Coordinates of C-alpha atoms in Angstrom, one line a residue:
Chain I
M1 CA -84.6 -81.3 70.6
A2 CA -88.2 -80.5 69.8
E3 CA -90.3 -79.1 72.5
Q4 CA -92.6 -81.6 74.1
S5 CA -96.2 -81.0 73.1
Q6 CA -98.6 -80.8 76.0
I7 CA -102.0 -82.3 75.6
L8 CA -104.8 -81.9 78.1
L9 CA -107.2 -84.9 78.3
I10 CA -110.4 -84.2 80.1
E11 CA -111.9 -87.6 80.9
D12 CA -113.7 -88.9 84.0
N13 CA -113.4 -92.6 83.2
A14 CA -110.1 -93.9 84.5
A15 CA -110.0 -96.9 82.2
D16 CA -110.7 -94.8 79.2
A17 CA -108.1 -92.3 80.1
E18 CA -105.5 -95.0 80.5
L19 CA -106.5 -96.4 77.1
T20 CA -105.9 -93.0 75.5
L21 CA -102.6 -92.7 77.3
E22 CA -101.7 -96.2 75.9
A23 CA -102.6 -95.0 72.4
F24 CA -100.4 -91.9 72.7
K25 CA -97.6 -94.2 73.9
Q26 CA -97.2 -95.3 70.2
S27 CA -96.6 -91.7 69.4
R28 CA -93.7 -90.7 67.1
S29 CA -93.1 -87.3 68.7
P30 CA -92.5 -86.5 72.3
L31 CA -95.8 -85.8 74.1
I32 CA -97.0 -85.1 77.5
V33 CA -100.6 -86.0 78.2
N34 CA -102.1 -84.5 81.3
V35 CA -105.3 -85.9 82.6
V36 CA -108.0 -84.1 84.6
R37 CA -111.1 -85.9 85.7
N38 CA -113.8 -83.3 85.5
G39 CA -114.8 -79.9 84.1
V40 CA -114.0 -77.9 87.2
E41 CA -110.5 -79.4 87.4
A42 CA -110.1 -78.8 83.7
L43 CA -110.8 -75.1 84.0
S44 CA -108.6 -74.7 87.1
Y45 CA -105.8 -76.4 85.2
L46 CA -106.1 -74.1 82.2
R47 CA -106.4 -71.0 84.4
H48 CA -103.4 -72.1 86.5
E49 CA -105.5 -72.0 89.7
G50 CA -105.0 -73.7 93.0
E51 CA -103.1 -77.0 92.8
F52 CA -102.6 -76.3 89.1
S53 CA -100.7 -73.0 89.5
A54 CA -97.7 -74.4 87.8
S55 CA -99.6 -76.0 84.9
I56 CA -98.3 -75.6 81.4
P57 CA -100.9 -74.4 78.7
P58 CA -101.7 -77.3 76.4
K59 CA -101.4 -77.2 72.6
L60 CA -104.5 -79.3 72.3
I61 CA -107.5 -80.3 74.4
L62 CA -109.2 -83.7 74.2
L63 CA -112.7 -83.4 75.7
D64 CA -115.1 -86.1 76.8
L65 CA -118.7 -84.9 76.9
S66 CA -120.1 -87.0 79.7
L67 CA -118.4 -85.5 82.7
P68 CA -119.7 -85.3 86.3
C69 CA -121.2 -81.9 87.4
K70 CA -120.0 -79.5 84.8
D71 CA -120.3 -81.6 81.6
G72 CA -118.4 -81.4 78.4
H73 CA -120.7 -78.9 76.8
D74 CA -120.4 -76.5 79.7
V75 CA -116.6 -76.8 79.7
L76 CA -116.5 -76.2 76.0
A77 CA -118.7 -73.1 76.2
E78 CA -116.5 -71.7 79.0
L79 CA -113.3 -72.4 77.1
K80 CA -114.5 -70.8 73.9
T81 CA -115.7 -67.6 75.5
D82 CA -112.6 -67.1 77.6
P83 CA -110.2 -64.9 75.5
R84 CA -107.1 -66.5 77.0
L85 CA -108.3 -70.1 76.2
M86 CA -110.4 -69.8 73.1
S87 CA -107.6 -70.3 70.6
I88 CA -106.6 -73.7 72.0
P89 CA -108.1 -76.3 69.7
V90 CA -110.7 -78.6 71.4
I91 CA -111.3 -82.0 70.0
V92 CA -114.5 -83.6 71.4
L93 CA -113.9 -87.3 71.9
T94 CA -117.0 -89.1 73.0
T95 CA -119.1 -92.2 72.6
S96 CA -122.3 -90.1 72.0
R97 CA -123.7 -90.2 68.5
N98 CA -126.6 -88.0 69.4
P99 CA -127.1 -85.4 66.6
R100 CA -128.0 -82.9 69.3
D101 CA -124.6 -83.4 71.0
I102 CA -122.8 -83.0 67.7
S103 CA -124.6 -79.9 66.7
A104 CA -124.3 -78.3 70.1
A105 CA -120.6 -79.0 70.2
Y106 CA -120.0 -77.3 66.9
K107 CA -122.2 -74.4 67.9
S108 CA -120.0 -73.9 70.9
H109 CA -117.0 -73.8 68.5
A110 CA -115.6 -77.2 69.1
N111 CA -112.7 -77.7 66.6
C112 CA -113.9 -81.2 65.7
Y113 CA -116.1 -84.0 67.0
I114 CA -114.8 -87.5 67.0
R115 CA -116.8 -90.6 68.1
K116 CA -114.8 -93.1 70.1
P117 CA -114.8 -96.3 68.1
L118 CA -115.5 -99.6 69.6
D119 CA -112.4 -101.2 68.1
F120 CA -108.9 -100.6 69.6
D121 CA -107.1 -100.6 66.3
R122 CA -109.5 -98.0 65.0
F123 CA -108.9 -96.0 68.1
L124 CA -105.1 -96.1 67.6
A125 CA -105.6 -94.9 64.1
I126 CA -107.7 -92.0 65.3
I127 CA -105.2 -91.0 67.9
E128 CA -102.4 -91.2 65.3
A129 CA -104.5 -89.1 62.9
I130 CA -105.1 -86.4 65.6
E131 CA -101.4 -86.3 66.3
S132 CA -100.4 -86.0 62.7
F133 CA -103.0 -83.4 61.8
W134 CA -103.1 -81.2 64.9
L135 CA -99.5 -81.4 65.9
E136 CA -97.7 -81.8 62.6
I137 CA -99.8 -80.4 59.7
V138 CA -101.6 -77.6 61.4
E139 CA -100.0 -74.3 62.4
L140 CA -101.1 -73.3 65.9
P141 CA -100.8 -69.9 67.4
A142 CA -97.6 -69.1 69.2
K143 CA -97.8 -69.7 72.9
E144 CA -98.8 -66.4 74.5
E145 CA -96.9 -65.2 77.6
T146 CA -98.9 -66.2 80.6
R147 CA -99.1 -63.8 83.4
Chain R
M1 CA -200.1 -48.0 53.6
R2 CA -204.0 -47.9 53.6
R3 CA -205.7 -50.1 56.1
S4 CA -209.0 -51.9 55.2
K5 CA -211.9 -51.1 57.4
I6 CA -213.5 -54.4 56.8
P7 CA -212.1 -57.1 59.1
D8 CA -212.2 -59.7 56.4
N9 CA -209.8 -62.6 56.5
K10 CA -209.3 -62.5 52.7
I11 CA -208.4 -58.9 52.7
Q12 CA -206.0 -59.5 55.6
T13 CA -204.3 -62.3 53.7
G14 CA -204.2 -60.3 50.6
L15 CA -202.7 -57.4 52.5
E16 CA -200.1 -59.6 54.0
Q17 CA -199.2 -60.9 50.5
L18 CA -199.0 -57.4 49.2
R19 CA -196.6 -56.5 52.0
Q20 CA -194.5 -59.5 51.1
I21 CA -194.2 -58.4 47.5
E22 CA -193.6 -54.8 48.6
W23 CA -190.9 -56.0 50.9
L24 CA -189.2 -58.1 48.3
L25 CA -189.3 -55.3 45.8
K26 CA -188.1 -52.6 48.2
G27 CA -185.6 -54.7 50.1
S28 CA -184.2 -52.8 53.0
Q29 CA -186.4 -50.2 54.6
E30 CA -185.7 -46.5 54.8
G31 CA -184.3 -45.1 57.9
T32 CA -182.4 -48.3 58.8
E33 CA -178.8 -49.1 58.8
P34 CA -178.1 -52.4 57.1
A35 CA -176.1 -54.6 59.6
Q36 CA -174.1 -56.0 56.7
G37 CA -170.7 -54.4 56.6
K38 CA -171.0 -52.8 60.0
S39 CA -168.8 -55.3 61.6
N40 CA -167.9 -53.2 64.6
P41 CA -170.7 -50.8 65.3
Q42 CA -169.8 -48.3 67.9
R43 CA -172.0 -47.7 70.9
S44 CA -171.5 -44.5 72.9
Y45 CA -170.7 -46.6 75.9
G46 CA -168.1 -48.7 74.1
D47 CA -167.6 -52.4 73.4
L48 CA -169.3 -54.8 75.9
T49 CA -167.4 -57.8 74.5
E50 CA -164.3 -56.4 76.2
L51 CA -165.8 -57.5 79.5
N52 CA -166.2 -61.0 78.2
R53 CA -164.3 -63.4 80.6
E54 CA -165.7 -66.7 79.3
R55 CA -164.5 -65.9 75.7
L56 CA -165.4 -69.4 74.4
I57 CA -167.7 -68.3 71.6
L58 CA -165.9 -65.0 71.1
D59 CA -162.5 -66.5 70.7
S60 CA -163.7 -69.5 68.7
L61 CA -165.3 -67.4 66.0
G62 CA -163.7 -64.0 66.4
K63 CA -165.6 -60.7 66.4
D64 CA -165.8 -60.3 62.6
V65 CA -167.2 -63.8 61.9
L66 CA -169.8 -63.4 64.8
N67 CA -170.9 -60.1 63.4
E68 CA -171.3 -61.7 59.9
V69 CA -173.4 -64.5 61.4
I70 CA -175.6 -62.0 63.1
S71 CA -175.9 -59.8 60.1
D72 CA -177.2 -62.7 58.1
Y73 CA -180.5 -62.6 60.0
L74 CA -180.5 -59.1 61.3
D75 CA -180.6 -57.8 57.7
L76 CA -184.1 -59.2 57.6
L77 CA -185.2 -57.3 60.7
D78 CA -184.6 -53.8 61.9
S79 CA -183.8 -54.2 65.6
S80 CA -181.0 -55.6 67.7
A81 CA -179.2 -58.8 68.2
A82 CA -176.9 -60.3 70.8
V83 CA -174.8 -63.4 71.4
Y84 CA -174.1 -64.4 75.0
E85 CA -171.6 -66.8 76.4
Y86 CA -172.9 -69.2 79.0
D87 CA -172.0 -66.9 81.9
G88 CA -173.9 -63.9 80.3
S89 CA -170.8 -62.2 78.9
Y90 CA -171.4 -60.5 75.6
A91 CA -169.8 -62.3 72.6
S92 CA -171.5 -59.8 70.3
G93 CA -174.2 -57.2 70.2
I94 CA -175.5 -55.2 67.3
F95 CA -178.2 -52.5 67.1
T96 CA -179.6 -51.5 63.7
S97 CA -182.9 -49.8 64.4
S98 CA -183.0 -46.3 65.7
W99 CA -185.8 -47.5 68.2
C100 CA -183.6 -50.2 69.7
R101 CA -180.5 -48.0 69.7
F102 CA -182.3 -45.1 71.3
M103 CA -183.9 -47.3 74.0
D104 CA -180.6 -49.1 74.8
E105 CA -178.5 -45.9 75.1
T106 CA -181.2 -44.2 77.1
S107 CA -181.4 -47.0 79.6
R108 CA -177.6 -47.2 79.7
N109 CA -177.6 -43.5 80.8
L110 CA -179.9 -44.4 83.7
C111 CA -177.0 -46.4 85.2
Q112 CA -174.1 -45.0 87.1
G113 CA -170.4 -46.0 86.8
D114 CA -168.6 -48.0 84.1
N115 CA -170.1 -50.7 81.9
K116 CA -169.4 -53.4 84.4
E117 CA -171.3 -51.7 87.1
A118 CA -174.0 -50.7 84.7
L119 CA -174.6 -54.3 83.5
S120 CA -175.2 -55.4 87.1
C121 CA -177.2 -52.5 88.5
G122 CA -180.5 -53.7 87.0
Q123 CA -181.4 -50.3 85.5
W124 CA -180.1 -51.1 82.0
H125 CA -183.6 -52.2 80.9
C126 CA -182.7 -53.2 77.4
H127 CA -179.8 -55.3 78.6
E128 CA -181.9 -56.9 81.3
S129 CA -184.6 -58.0 78.9
C130 CA -182.1 -59.2 76.3
W131 CA -180.1 -61.3 78.8
Q132 CA -183.3 -62.6 80.6
T133 CA -184.7 -63.9 77.3
S134 CA -181.4 -65.6 76.4
K135 CA -181.1 -67.0 80.0
T136 CA -184.6 -68.4 79.7
S137 CA -183.7 -70.1 76.5
M138 CA -180.6 -71.6 78.1
D139 CA -182.5 -72.8 81.2
S140 CA -185.3 -74.3 79.2
K141 CA -183.1 -75.6 76.4
Q142 CA -185.8 -74.2 74.1
P143 CA -186.3 -71.1 72.1
A144 CA -187.7 -68.3 74.3
D145 CA -189.9 -65.5 73.0
L146 CA -190.6 -62.7 75.6
E147 CA -191.8 -59.2 75.7
C148 CA -188.9 -56.8 76.3
A149 CA -188.7 -53.7 78.5
G150 CA -188.3 -51.5 75.4
G151 CA -191.8 -52.4 74.1
I152 CA -191.0 -54.9 71.4
R153 CA -190.2 -58.7 71.7
I154 CA -187.0 -60.7 71.9
Y155 CA -186.6 -64.2 70.5
A156 CA -183.7 -66.2 71.8
V157 CA -182.4 -69.7 71.1
P158 CA -179.7 -71.7 73.0
I159 CA -176.4 -72.5 71.4
F160 CA -175.4 -76.2 71.8
C161 CA -171.9 -77.5 71.4
D162 CA -171.7 -81.3 71.7
E163 CA -175.1 -81.4 73.5
K164 CA -173.9 -78.9 76.1
I165 CA -175.3 -75.4 76.2
I166 CA -172.6 -72.9 75.8
G167 CA -174.6 -69.7 75.2
S168 CA -177.5 -68.1 73.5
I169 CA -178.2 -66.0 70.5
N170 CA -181.2 -63.6 70.1
F171 CA -182.8 -60.8 68.2
G172 CA -185.4 -58.2 68.9
Y173 CA -188.5 -58.0 66.7
G174 CA -191.9 -56.5 66.3
D175 CA -193.4 -53.0 66.1
P176 CA -192.8 -50.5 68.8
P177 CA -196.0 -49.7 70.8
T178 CA -198.4 -47.1 69.4
D179 CA -201.1 -46.9 72.1
E180 CA -200.9 -44.0 74.4
S181 CA -200.8 -45.8 77.8
K182 CA -198.0 -48.1 76.8
L183 CA -195.9 -45.3 75.4
Q184 CA -196.6 -43.3 78.6
E185 CA -195.4 -46.2 80.7
L186 CA -192.2 -46.6 78.6
A187 CA -191.5 -42.8 78.8
E188 CA -191.7 -43.0 82.6
R189 CA -189.5 -46.1 82.8
Y190 CA -186.8 -44.7 80.5
G191 CA -187.1 -41.1 81.7
V192 CA -187.8 -39.6 78.2
P193 CA -190.6 -37.3 76.8
V194 CA -193.5 -39.4 75.5
Q195 CA -193.5 -37.4 72.3
E196 CA -190.0 -38.4 71.5
L197 CA -191.0 -42.1 71.8
K198 CA -194.1 -41.5 69.7
T199 CA -192.0 -40.0 66.9
R200 CA -189.5 -42.8 66.9
A201 CA -192.3 -45.5 67.0
Q202 CA -193.9 -44.0 64.0
Q203 CA -190.6 -44.0 62.1
Y204 CA -190.4 -47.8 62.5
R205 CA -191.6 -49.7 59.5
S206 CA -193.3 -52.9 60.3
R207 CA -192.0 -56.3 59.2
P208 CA -194.3 -58.8 57.6
T209 CA -194.8 -62.0 59.6
F210 CA -193.1 -64.2 57.1
I211 CA -189.9 -62.2 57.4
I212 CA -190.0 -62.6 61.2
E213 CA -190.6 -66.3 60.8
L214 CA -187.7 -66.5 58.3
A215 CA -185.5 -64.6 60.7
K216 CA -186.4 -67.1 63.5
R217 CA -185.4 -70.0 61.3
R218 CA -182.1 -68.3 60.4
L219 CA -181.5 -67.6 64.1
A220 CA -181.8 -71.4 64.8
T221 CA -179.3 -72.0 61.9
A222 CA -177.0 -69.3 63.2
A223 CA -177.0 -71.0 66.7
K224 CA -176.2 -74.4 65.1
L225 CA -173.4 -72.8 63.1
I226 CA -171.9 -71.1 66.1
G227 CA -172.1 -74.4 68.1
E228 CA -170.4 -76.3 65.2
M229 CA -167.7 -73.7 64.9
V230 CA -166.9 -73.8 68.6
Q231 CA -166.9 -77.6 68.5
R232 CA -164.5 -77.6 65.6
R233 CA -162.3 -75.0 67.2
Q234 CA -162.2 -77.2 70.4
A235 CA -161.3 -80.3 68.3
E236 CA -158.6 -78.4 66.6
E237 CA -157.1 -77.3 69.9
R238 CA -157.3 -80.8 71.3
Y239 CA -155.6 -82.0 68.1
R240 CA -152.9 -79.4 68.4
E241 CA -152.4 -80.3 72.0
L242 CA -152.2 -84.0 71.3
S243 CA -149.7 -83.6 68.4
H244 CA -147.6 -81.4 70.6
Q245 CA -147.6 -84.0 73.3
L246 CA -146.8 -86.7 70.8
A247 CA -143.9 -84.8 69.4
Q248 CA -142.7 -84.2 72.9
S249 CA -142.9 -87.8 74.0
N250 CA -141.3 -88.9 70.7
E251 CA -138.4 -86.6 71.3
E252 CA -138.1 -87.8 74.9
L253 CA -138.0 -91.3 73.7
K254 CA -135.3 -90.5 71.1
Q255 CA -133.2 -88.7 73.7
F256 CA -133.7 -91.7 76.1
A257 CA -132.5 -94.1 73.3
Y258 CA -129.4 -92.0 72.6
A259 CA -128.5 -91.8 76.3
A260 CA -129.2 -95.5 76.9
A261 CA -127.1 -96.4 73.8
H262 CA -124.3 -94.1 75.0
D263 CA -124.3 -95.5 78.5
L264 CA -124.4 -99.1 77.3
Q265 CA -121.6 -98.5 74.9
E266 CA -119.2 -97.0 77.3
P267 CA -118.5 -100.1 79.4
L268 CA -118.7 -102.2 76.3
R269 CA -116.0 -100.1 74.7
T270 CA -113.8 -100.6 77.8
V271 CA -114.2 -104.3 77.6
V272 CA -113.4 -104.5 73.9
N273 CA -110.5 -102.2 74.0
Y274 CA -108.8 -103.9 77.0
V275 CA -109.3 -107.3 75.5
S276 CA -107.6 -105.9 72.3
L277 CA -104.9 -104.4 74.4
L278 CA -104.5 -107.7 76.2
S279 CA -104.1 -109.7 73.0
R280 CA -101.7 -107.1 71.6
R281 CA -99.4 -107.1 74.6
Y282 CA -99.6 -110.8 75.4
Q283 CA -100.1 -112.2 72.0
D284 CA -97.2 -114.7 72.1
K285 CA -97.0 -115.1 75.8
L286 CA -100.3 -117.0 76.0
D287 CA -101.4 -120.3 74.6
N288 CA -103.7 -120.9 71.6
K289 CA -106.7 -121.4 73.9
A290 CA -106.2 -117.9 75.4
D291 CA -106.1 -116.4 72.0
K292 CA -109.4 -118.2 71.1
Y293 CA -111.0 -116.9 74.4
I294 CA -109.9 -113.4 73.6
E295 CA -111.3 -113.7 70.1
N296 CA -114.6 -115.0 71.5
A297 CA -114.8 -112.1 74.0
R298 CA -114.1 -109.6 71.2
Q299 CA -116.8 -111.2 69.0
G300 CA -119.3 -111.2 71.8
A301 CA -118.7 -107.5 72.5
Q302 CA -119.0 -106.7 68.8
R303 CA -122.3 -108.5 68.6
M304 CA -123.5 -106.5 71.6
Q305 CA -122.4 -103.3 69.8
A306 CA -124.3 -104.3 66.7
L307 CA -127.4 -104.9 68.9
I308 CA -127.1 -101.5 70.6
D309 CA -126.7 -99.8 67.2
D310 CA -129.7 -101.5 65.8
L311 CA -131.8 -100.9 68.9
L312 CA -130.9 -97.2 68.7
Q313 CA -131.8 -97.1 65.1
Y314 CA -135.1 -98.9 65.7
A315 CA -135.9 -96.5 68.6
T316 CA -135.1 -93.4 66.6
V317 CA -137.2 -94.2 63.5
Q318 CA -139.9 -91.7 63.8
Y319 CA -142.6 -90.1 61.7
N320 CA -141.2 -86.8 60.6
Q321 CA -143.3 -85.3 57.8
G322 CA -140.9 -82.4 57.6
A323 CA -138.1 -84.7 56.5
F324 CA -140.1 -86.0 53.5
K325 CA -138.8 -84.9 50.1
Q326 CA -138.6 -86.1 46.5
V327 CA -136.4 -89.2 46.4
D328 CA -135.1 -90.7 43.2
L329 CA -135.3 -94.4 44.0
S330 CA -133.3 -95.6 41.0
A331 CA -130.3 -93.5 42.2
L332 CA -131.0 -94.6 45.8
V333 CA -130.9 -98.3 45.0
D334 CA -127.7 -97.8 43.0
R335 CA -126.1 -96.1 46.0
V336 CA -127.3 -98.9 48.3
S337 CA -125.8 -101.5 45.9
A338 CA -122.5 -99.7 45.9
N339 CA -122.5 -99.8 49.7
L340 CA -123.0 -103.5 49.5
R341 CA -120.0 -103.9 47.2
I342 CA -117.9 -106.0 49.6
T343 CA -120.8 -108.4 50.3
L344 CA -121.4 -108.6 46.5
E345 CA -117.7 -109.4 45.9
Q346 CA -117.6 -112.0 48.7
T347 CA -120.7 -113.8 47.5
G348 CA -120.4 -113.3 43.8
G349 CA -123.8 -111.8 43.9
H350 CA -125.6 -109.4 41.6
V351 CA -128.2 -106.6 42.2
S352 CA -130.5 -105.5 39.3
R353 CA -133.4 -103.1 39.2
D354 CA -136.2 -101.8 36.9
E355 CA -136.6 -98.1 36.3
L356 CA -137.9 -96.9 39.7
P357 CA -140.0 -93.9 40.4
I358 CA -139.3 -90.6 42.2
I359 CA -141.5 -90.6 45.3
E360 CA -142.0 -88.5 48.4
A361 CA -140.3 -90.1 51.4
E362 CA -137.7 -89.8 54.0
E363 CA -134.5 -90.6 52.1
S364 CA -132.3 -92.0 54.7
Q365 CA -135.0 -94.2 56.1
L366 CA -135.9 -95.6 52.7
A367 CA -132.2 -96.2 52.0
Q368 CA -132.1 -98.2 55.2
V369 CA -135.1 -100.3 54.0
F370 CA -133.4 -101.2 50.7
Q371 CA -130.1 -101.8 52.4
N372 CA -131.7 -104.2 54.8
L373 CA -133.8 -106.0 52.2
I374 CA -131.1 -106.3 49.5
G375 CA -128.6 -107.2 52.2
N376 CA -130.8 -110.0 53.4
G377 CA -131.3 -111.2 49.9
L378 CA -127.5 -111.5 49.5
K379 CA -126.9 -112.9 52.9
F380 CA -129.5 -115.7 52.9
H381 CA -128.4 -117.2 49.6
S382 CA -128.7 -120.7 48.4
S383 CA -125.9 -122.7 46.8
E384 CA -126.2 -120.4 43.7
P385 CA -124.6 -116.9 43.6
P386 CA -127.2 -114.5 45.0
A387 CA -129.2 -112.4 42.6
V388 CA -131.5 -109.7 43.9
H389 CA -133.9 -107.7 41.8
V390 CA -135.8 -104.6 42.7
S391 CA -139.0 -103.5 40.9
S392 CA -142.0 -101.3 41.3
T393 CA -145.6 -101.2 40.2
R394 CA -147.9 -98.2 40.4
G395 CA -151.2 -98.7 42.2
E396 CA -154.1 -96.4 42.3
R397 CA -152.9 -94.4 45.3
Q398 CA -149.6 -96.0 46.1
W399 CA -146.5 -97.5 44.8
Q400 CA -145.7 -101.2 45.4
F401 CA -142.1 -102.2 45.5
S402 CA -140.6 -105.7 45.5
V403 CA -137.2 -107.0 46.4
S404 CA -136.8 -110.6 45.2
D405 CA -134.0 -113.0 45.6
N406 CA -133.0 -116.5 44.6
G407 CA -131.9 -117.4 48.1
M408 CA -132.9 -120.1 50.6
G409 CA -136.4 -118.8 51.0
L410 CA -138.5 -119.4 54.1
N411 CA -141.4 -121.3 55.4
M412 CA -144.5 -119.0 55.1
E413 CA -145.5 -120.2 58.6
Y414 CA -143.0 -117.7 59.9
S415 CA -143.7 -115.0 57.4
E416 CA -145.2 -112.7 60.1
R417 CA -142.6 -113.6 62.8
I418 CA -139.6 -112.4 60.8
F419 CA -140.8 -108.8 61.1
A420 CA -140.8 -108.9 65.0
L421 CA -137.9 -107.6 67.0
F422 CA -135.0 -110.0 67.6
R423 CA -136.8 -112.8 65.8
R424 CA -134.5 -114.9 63.7
L425 CA -135.1 -118.1 61.8
V426 CA -131.4 -119.1 61.6
T427 CA -128.6 -119.0 64.1
S428 CA -126.3 -116.1 64.3
D429 CA -123.3 -118.4 63.9
E430 CA -124.4 -119.3 60.4
Y431 CA -125.8 -115.9 59.5
P432 CA -124.6 -113.0 61.5
G433 CA -127.1 -110.4 62.3
T434 CA -129.1 -108.9 65.2
G435 CA -132.6 -110.0 64.0
M436 CA -133.6 -106.4 63.9
G437 CA -133.2 -105.5 60.3
L438 CA -136.8 -106.4 59.2
A439 CA -138.3 -104.9 62.3
I440 CA -136.6 -101.6 61.4
C441 CA -137.9 -102.0 57.8
K442 CA -141.4 -102.6 59.1
K443 CA -141.3 -99.6 61.4
I444 CA -140.0 -97.3 58.6
I445 CA -142.6 -98.5 56.1
E446 CA -145.4 -98.1 58.6
H447 CA -144.2 -94.5 59.4
H448 CA -144.5 -93.9 55.7
G449 CA -148.1 -95.1 55.8
G450 CA -147.4 -98.3 53.9
R451 CA -147.1 -102.0 54.7
I452 CA -144.6 -104.7 54.2
W453 CA -144.9 -108.5 53.7
V454 CA -143.1 -111.5 52.2
E455 CA -143.9 -114.2 49.8
S456 CA -141.6 -117.2 49.8
E457 CA -141.1 -120.9 49.6
P458 CA -138.2 -122.8 51.1
G459 CA -135.4 -123.3 48.5
K460 CA -137.2 -121.1 45.9
G461 CA -136.2 -117.6 47.1
S462 CA -138.2 -114.8 48.7
T463 CA -139.9 -111.7 47.5
F464 CA -140.4 -108.8 50.0
F465 CA -143.1 -106.4 49.1
F466 CA -143.8 -103.0 50.5
T467 CA -146.1 -100.1 49.7
I468 CA -145.7 -96.4 50.0
P469 CA -148.6 -94.0 49.5
D470 CA -148.2 -91.8 46.5
R471 CA -148.1 -88.3 48.1
T472 CA -147.3 -86.5 44.9
S473 CA -150.9 -87.0 43.7
T474 CA -152.3 -85.4 46.8
T475 CA -150.5 -82.1 46.8
D476 CA -153.1 -80.4 49.0
Y477 CA -152.7 -82.9 51.7
K478 CA -149.0 -82.5 51.6
N479 CA -149.1 -78.8 52.0
G480 CA -151.7 -79.0 54.7

């Protein structure tokens, strides 16, 4: 049986998070989506700190930009400068269409920037595309032994 | 030069004329240093403009330009010249005659300490006279003509900038004294042997009156010139400051629009998506009415989304000269028509165009204008299949474009209103839209320096016209 792919969803809006989970439910392959609600939690999760000491490193990170306190840009910058985390692909998933956000995200080495569509069908299509591209087509680095 | 013993007016006048001719023939006198080219004459005590705190005149013109302005009249004389800021700081000071230079340096040596202390100690006689004459001219708002401590005269005029006095400009003129008692007095005041002064006074070659009068007129012109340059510099600074503020507030507005659009969209997205989820999950478990309600909610949300999109677009249309480039409008209109393919298929419509020019504009904004105008022409069609035609005519300094259709037309009574935000002439049920398309067009065209209007008659189609200034014919302006 194929190993379950872990995905970390960093999203502060509960309704939005649930919607993304709903979309992933249509998934063909076995997936586990973990949700954290803010940037501080996200970094703790990824660094296995505190309550997340037993967390499993995700294959993929979905990052919302508008987060309380430490916002998406801050989290992205920290992720991409941390040698242990920088190789995990980060997909920015946000409603913002501000060219500044887009440019800043890529400058911080986001792997791609996707605008959340208004329409649910479209959203399903996007989640499916993410899954097929990032988890099926793309070769990701082997999971490093975590200390 | 031989002096006449007969005090006859005619001889005096003749002599003066002779001097004028001699002056004109000989030009600059022996034993003088022409001021021209000596842009930064060194004094043994250094550069007094370094102590300038006011710096209005000094910074507005710069040392070199100031020295050139001074040289222009000082070349006529053989003396000294100074430009003061309002507070008495030196913006410039030049000495060309050996008399003035000697007297100035000698009186400087009477003072203790550094230049700053020397300037305020009262013993720097030449400086004191120079500044007093300029101060008198500023206080009286008139030219001042006073005898100076060094035995010659100083003529000063105030410098006005926008009717406010900002400084003074002066020069020394006249022959050094020759009579014994006057020289004795000077020798005592400056602490030098009287013989030294006598020799130096004899070296000085007298200026004819007309040259001094000419120099006085040039001094007045120089004062005006300096005043104008300061004023221009201030205006430039103000302009720079204002454009900076404008750019800043434009950017703030833009960021506000993006943030507002984002925050409005978030909850809207939640509504739309959950309504969709609801209809997916409970499609057959609800009655027809429920499906209709869900569809209405979805449409309402979609309309809201379109409004937010258009508002964002309207708010982010800004004048950005940097984004202007050469745009091939024929290609642009073809691209826009291709984008409207679905509408064209649905309506059986047709878009045609004349050969269009290449103009300087912001491409994406202009594409938006054509998209909106052609889109409107297709949307508001009559019973016939819509046909939209784009053409252009060249005016003297601008291009005029027209987008005409064979659609339903409109009552000219409303021809202004249609360009206002949210103004619609038909219901959104009949013709979907946010009522912002033409407002966006108007804003874009106005940012390009043109105007937009419509000519129409109900049932006979409409023609939208707009103008864009032809920037390619004013290359200088573009590069400025």
